[in-house]
PDB file of C-alpha atoms in Angstrom:
ATOM      1  CA  UNK A   1     146.229  60.003  97.012  1.00  0.00           C
ATOM      2  CA  UNK A   2     143.827  58.443  99.478  1.00  0.00           C
ATOM      3  CA  UNK A   3     142.006  61.784  99.803  1.00  0.00           C
ATOM      4  CA  UNK A   4     141.568  62.038  96.043  1.00  0.00           C
ATOM      5  CA  UNK A   5     140.208  58.489  95.838  1.00  0.00           C
ATOM      6  CA  UNK A   6     137.838  59.180  98.739  1.00  0.00           C
ATOM      7  CA  UNK A   7     136.584  62.402  97.085  1.00  0.00           C
ATOM      8  CA  UNK A   8     136.130  60.596  93.764  1.00  0.00           C
ATOM      9  CA  UNK A   9     134.146  57.788  95.383  1.00  0.00           C
ATOM     10  CA  UNK A  10     132.026  60.298  97.331  1.00  0.00           C
ATOM     11  CA  UNK A  11     131.173  62.237  94.170  1.00  0.00           C
ATOM     12  CA  UNK A  12     130.407  58.996  92.306  1.00  0.00           C
ATOM     13  CA  UNK A  13     128.095  57.945  95.149  1.00  0.00           C
ATOM     14  CA  UNK A  14     126.257  61.277  95.008  1.00  0.00           C
ATOM     15  CA  UNK A  15     125.874  61.076  91.226  1.00  0.00           C
ATOM     16  CA  UNK A  16     124.573  57.505  91.301  1.00  0.00           C
ATOM     17  CA  UNK A  17     122.252  58.326  94.200  1.00  0.00           C
ATOM     18  CA  UNK A  18     120.872  61.310  92.312  1.00  0.00           C
ATOM     19  CA  UNK A  19     120.139  59.236  89.230  1.00  0.00           C
ATOM     20  CA  UNK A  20     117.957  56.745  91.048  1.00  0.00           C
ATOM     21  CA  UNK A  21     114.190  57.002  90.815  1.00  0.00           C
ATOM     22  CA  UNK A  22     112.208  58.599  93.645  1.00  0.00           C
ATOM     23  CA  UNK A  23     110.162  56.376  95.946  1.00  0.00           C
ATOM     24  CA  UNK A  24     106.600  55.615  94.900  1.00  0.00           C
ATOM     25  CA  UNK A  25     103.908  57.606  96.746  1.00  0.00           C
ATOM     26  CA  UNK A  26     101.750  55.903  99.338  1.00  0.00           C
ATOM     27  CA  UNK A  27      98.458  54.743  97.861  1.00  0.00           C
ATOM     28  CA  UNK A  28      95.307  56.382  99.218  1.00  0.00           C
ATOM     29  CA  UNK A  29      92.825  54.091 100.946  1.00  0.00           C
ATOM     30  CA  UNK A  30      89.458  55.426  99.773  1.00  0.00           C
ATOM     31  CA  UNK A  31      87.517  52.942 101.928  1.00  0.00           C
ATOM     32  CA  UNK A  32      88.852  54.513 105.114  1.00  0.00           C
ATOM     33  CA  UNK A  33      86.685  56.941 107.143  1.00  0.00           C
ATOM     34  CA  UNK A  34      87.567  60.562 106.173  1.00  0.00           C
ATOM     35  CA  UNK A  35      89.234  62.697 108.815  1.00  0.00           C
ATOM     36  CA  UNK A  36      87.955  66.263 109.299  1.00  0.00           C
ATOM     37  CA  UNK A  37      90.796  68.762 109.246  1.00  0.00           C
ATOM     38  CA  UNK A  38      89.037  72.152 109.219  1.00  0.00           C
ATOM     39  CA  UNK A  39      85.828  72.304 111.203  1.00  0.00           C
ATOM     40  CA  UNK A  40      84.883  75.765 109.937  1.00  0.00           C
ATOM     41  CA  UNK A  41      85.870  78.639 107.727  1.00  0.00           C
ATOM     42  CA  UNK A  42      88.700  80.890 108.848  1.00  0.00           C
ATOM     43  CA  UNK A  43      87.437  83.976 110.668  1.00  0.00           C
ATOM     44  CA  UNK A  44      88.550  87.236 109.088  1.00  0.00           C
ATOM     45  CA  UNK A  45      88.810  90.102 111.534  1.00  0.00           C
ATOM     46  CA  UNK A  46      88.911  93.541 109.927  1.00  0.00           C
ATOM     47  CA  UNK A  47      90.885  96.007 111.995  1.00  0.00           C
ATOM     48  CA  UNK A  48      92.359  99.476 111.598  1.00  0.00           C
ATOM     49  CA  UNK A  49      95.502  98.555 113.524  1.00  0.00           C
ATOM     50  CA  UNK A  50      98.892  98.898 111.879  1.00  0.00           C
ATOM     51  CA  UNK A  51     101.689  96.562 112.930  1.00  0.00           C
ATOM     52  CA  UNK A  52     104.747  98.699 113.556  1.00  0.00           C
ATOM     53  CA  UNK A  53     108.044  97.782 111.969  1.00  0.00           C
ATOM     54  CA  UNK A  54     111.020  97.199 114.238  1.00  0.00           C
ATOM     55  CA  UNK A  55     113.240  99.064 111.771  1.00  0.00           C
ATOM     56  CA  UNK A  56     111.662 102.418 110.922  1.00  0.00           C
ATOM     57  CA  UNK A  57     114.560 104.490 109.635  1.00  0.00           C
ATOM     58  CA  UNK A  58     114.541 108.259 109.425  1.00  0.00           C
ATOM     59  CA  UNK A  59     114.596 111.140 108.902  1.00  0.00           C
ATOM     60  CA  UNK A  60     111.611 111.567 106.577  1.00  0.00           C
ATOM     61  CA  UNK A  61     108.357 113.483 106.364  1.00  0.00           C
ATOM     62  CA  UNK A  62     105.088 113.006 104.483  1.00  0.00           C
ATOM     63  CA  UNK A  63     102.632 115.829 103.796  1.00  0.00           C
ATOM     64  CA  UNK A  64      98.994 115.363 102.828  1.00  0.00           C
ATOM     65  CA  UNK A  65      97.649 118.729 101.647  1.00  0.00           C
ATOM     66  CA  UNK A  66      93.876 118.181 101.827  1.00  0.00           C
ATOM     67  CA  UNK A  67      92.955 115.533 104.381  1.00  0.00           C
ATOM     68  CA  UNK A  68      89.419 114.209 103.898  1.00  0.00           C
ATOM     69  CA  UNK A  69      89.065 111.513 106.564  1.00  0.00           C
ATOM     70  CA  UNK A  70      86.946 108.549 105.503  1.00  0.00           C
ATOM     71  CA  UNK A  71      85.814 110.386 102.338  1.00  0.00           C
ATOM     72  CA  UNK A  72      89.000 109.172 100.640  1.00  0.00           C
ATOM     73  CA  UNK A  73      91.212 106.075 100.621  1.00  0.00           C
ATOM     74  CA  UNK A  74      94.901 106.310 101.488  1.00  0.00           C
ATOM     75  CA  UNK A  75      97.853 104.238 100.314  1.00  0.00           C
ATOM     76  CA  UNK A  76     100.120 102.099 102.458  1.00  0.00           C
ATOM     77  CA  UNK A  77     102.776 104.827 102.612  1.00  0.00           C
ATOM     78  CA  UNK A  78     100.345 107.049 104.528  1.00  0.00           C
ATOM     79  CA  UNK A  79      99.489 104.338 107.069  1.00  0.00           C
ATOM     80  CA  UNK A  80     103.176 103.415 107.465  1.00  0.00           C
ATOM     81  CA  UNK A  81     104.019 107.066 108.108  1.00  0.00           C
ATOM     82  CA  UNK A  82     101.074 107.378 110.503  1.00  0.00           C
ATOM     83  CA  UNK A  83     102.255 104.408 112.584  1.00  0.00           C
ATOM     84  CA  UNK A  84     105.956 105.333 112.612  1.00  0.00           C
ATOM     85  CA  UNK A  85     105.902 109.141 112.865  1.00  0.00           C
ATOM     86  CA  UNK A  86     107.594 110.866 115.799  1.00  0.00           C
ATOM     87  CA  UNK A  87     105.468 114.015 115.392  1.00  0.00           C
ATOM     88  CA  UNK A  88     102.243 114.803 113.540  1.00  0.00           C
ATOM     89  CA  UNK A  89     101.441 118.399 112.604  1.00  0.00           C
ATOM     90  CA  UNK A  90      97.980 119.596 111.589  1.00  0.00           C
ATOM     91  CA  UNK A  91      97.694 122.938 109.775  1.00  0.00           C
ATOM     92  CA  UNK A  92      94.161 124.349 109.691  1.00  0.00           C
ATOM     93  CA  UNK A  93      92.095 127.457 110.327  1.00  0.00           C
ATOM     94  CA  UNK A  94      89.242 125.572 112.009  1.00  0.00           C
ATOM     95  CA  UNK A  95      89.894 123.939 115.395  1.00  0.00           C
ATOM     96  CA  UNK A  96      86.756 121.784 115.056  1.00  0.00           C
ATOM     97  CA  UNK A  97      88.198 120.202 111.911  1.00  0.00           C
ATOM     98  CA  UNK A  98      91.513 119.738 113.723  1.00  0.00           C
ATOM     99  CA  UNK A  99      89.820 117.919 116.626  1.00  0.00           C
ATOM    100  CA  UNK A 100      87.914 115.673 114.211  1.00  0.00           C
ATOM    101  CA  UNK A 101      91.107 114.940 112.266  1.00  0.00           C
ATOM    102  CA  UNK A 102      93.029 114.244 115.467  1.00  0.00           C
ATOM    103  CA  UNK A 103      90.371 111.733 116.560  1.00  0.00           C
ATOM    104  CA  UNK A 104      90.480 110.036 113.130  1.00  0.00           C
ATOM    105  CA  UNK A 105      94.276 109.767 113.255  1.00  0.00           C
ATOM    106  CA  UNK A 106      94.205 108.200 116.727  1.00  0.00           C
ATOM    107  CA  UNK A 107      91.570 105.682 115.624  1.00  0.00           C
ATOM    108  CA  UNK A 108      93.694 104.690 112.615  1.00  0.00           C
ATOM    109  CA  UNK A 109      97.013 103.965 114.337  1.00  0.00           C
ATOM    110  CA  UNK A 110      98.655 107.282 115.233  1.00  0.00           C
ATOM    111  CA  UNK A 111     100.888 107.034 118.308  1.00  0.00           C
ATOM    112  CA  UNK A 112     102.958 110.208 117.936  1.00  0.00           C
ATOM    113  CA  UNK A 113     102.135 113.522 119.605  1.00  0.00           C
ATOM    114  CA  UNK A 114      99.808 115.633 117.454  1.00  0.00           C
ATOM    115  CA  UNK A 115     100.503 119.370 117.224  1.00  0.00           C
ATOM    116  CA  UNK A 116      97.829 121.699 115.822  1.00  0.00           C
ATOM    117  CA  UNK A 117      98.983 124.847 114.006  1.00  0.00           C
ATOM    118  CA  UNK A 118      96.096 127.263 113.544  1.00  0.00           C
ATOM    119  CA  UNK A 119      96.290 129.387 110.406  1.00  0.00           C
ATOM    120  CA  UNK A 120      94.809 132.856 110.225  1.00  0.00           C
ATOM    121  CA  UNK A 121      93.189 132.404 106.822  1.00  0.00           C
ATOM    122  CA  UNK A 122      91.544 129.337 105.323  1.00  0.00           C
ATOM    123  CA  UNK A 123      93.644 127.059 103.154  1.00  0.00           C
ATOM    124  CA  UNK A 124      93.088 128.022  99.523  1.00  0.00           C
ATOM    125  CA  UNK A 125      90.998 125.641  97.417  1.00  0.00           C
ATOM    126  CA  UNK A 126      92.605 123.708  94.601  1.00  0.00           C
ATOM    127  CA  UNK A 127      92.655 125.809  91.445  1.00  0.00           C
ATOM    128  CA  UNK A 128      93.398 124.593  87.926  1.00  0.00           C
ATOM    129  CA  UNK A 129      93.692 126.556  84.698  1.00  0.00           C
ATOM    130  CA  UNK A 130      93.347 125.100  81.215  1.00  0.00           C
ATOM    131  CA  UNK A 131      94.281 127.012  78.086  1.00  0.00           C
ATOM    132  CA  UNK A 132      92.761 126.219  74.703  1.00  0.00           C
ATOM    133  CA  UNK A 133      94.243 127.932  71.673  1.00  0.00           C
ATOM    134  CA  UNK A 134      92.874 127.914  68.144  1.00  0.00           C
ATOM    135  CA  UNK A 135      94.043 129.748  65.048  1.00  0.00           C
ATOM    136  CA  UNK A 136      91.431 132.496  65.415  1.00  0.00           C
ATOM    137  CA  UNK A 137      91.259 133.011  69.187  1.00  0.00           C
ATOM    138  CA  UNK A 138      92.625 131.975  72.539  1.00  0.00           C
ATOM    139  CA  UNK A 139      90.300 130.841  75.328  1.00  0.00           C
ATOM    140  CA  UNK A 140      91.261 130.294  78.965  1.00  0.00           C
ATOM    141  CA  UNK A 141      89.133 128.169  81.278  1.00  0.00           C
ATOM    142  CA  UNK A 142      89.530 128.298  85.044  1.00  0.00           C
ATOM    143  CA  UNK A 143      87.999 125.747  87.397  1.00  0.00           C
ATOM    144  CA  UNK A 144      88.086 125.838  91.177  1.00  0.00           C
ATOM    145  CA  UNK A 145      87.209 122.742  93.166  1.00  0.00           C
ATOM    146  CA  UNK A 146      86.017 122.901  96.750  1.00  0.00           C
ATOM    147  CA  UNK A 147      85.544 119.923  99.019  1.00  0.00           C
ATOM    148  CA  UNK A 148      82.120 120.555 100.526  1.00  0.00           C
ATOM    149  CA  UNK A 149      81.776 119.048 103.999  1.00  0.00           C
ATOM    150  CA  UNK A 150      85.438 117.954 104.140  1.00  0.00           C
ATOM    151  CA  UNK A 151      87.968 119.012 106.714  1.00  0.00           C
ATOM    152  CA  UNK A 152      90.322 121.610 105.328  1.00  0.00           C
ATOM    153  CA  UNK A 153      93.377 120.238 107.112  1.00  0.00           C
ATOM    154  CA  UNK A 154      96.937 119.729 105.953  1.00  0.00           C
ATOM    155  CA  UNK A 155      98.792 116.887 107.700  1.00  0.00           C
ATOM    156  CA  UNK A 156     102.577 116.527 107.945  1.00  0.00           C
ATOM    157  CA  UNK A 157     104.029 113.353 109.462  1.00  0.00           C
ATOM    158  CA  UNK A 158     107.660 113.573 110.641  1.00  0.00           C
ATOM    159  CA  UNK A 159     110.176 110.840 111.490  1.00  0.00           C
ATOM    160  CA  UNK A 160     113.403 111.965 113.125  1.00  0.00           C
ATOM    161  CA  UNK A 161     116.517 109.859 113.432  1.00  0.00           C
ATOM    162  CA  UNK A 162     119.806 108.991 111.880  1.00  0.00           C
ATOM    163  CA  UNK A 163     120.060 107.864 108.286  1.00  0.00           C
ATOM    164  CA  UNK A 164     121.607 104.402 108.295  1.00  0.00           C
ATOM    165  CA  UNK A 165     124.374 104.040 105.728  1.00  0.00           C
TER     166      UNK A 165
END
């Protein structure tokens, strides 16, 4: 019985304490000398470094078919894969492009070993076909796009490891 009375009084105290008004804020003295808090603007340092996650789970792989270096922007998934990959494979027919791509990857956070696979023939350009049909005739348009001055390199980033369940 004493426990029930104690619990009841405790709950009543909490309820009454919660219903009271909050304390009034301290008034600001505008005649006082102002105090400088920030002496300057924050300095923003732009960097290409990627902070590695302590929990990079695998296995996974990411393939980028037509790597273009700084000619294109990449999403966060690419940079995450670049920083956490266990192996990076470059598929190309031109070793100069592979060396340039390897240098770019190292400058942008790659830490995994990079393996170059030289292909015998150049990677085929992207090809698209559009078909336009009318009642009287059927026309087919074909467009081939080439990246002039771009590396013709395919990148595959691999992460090996156990899948955590």
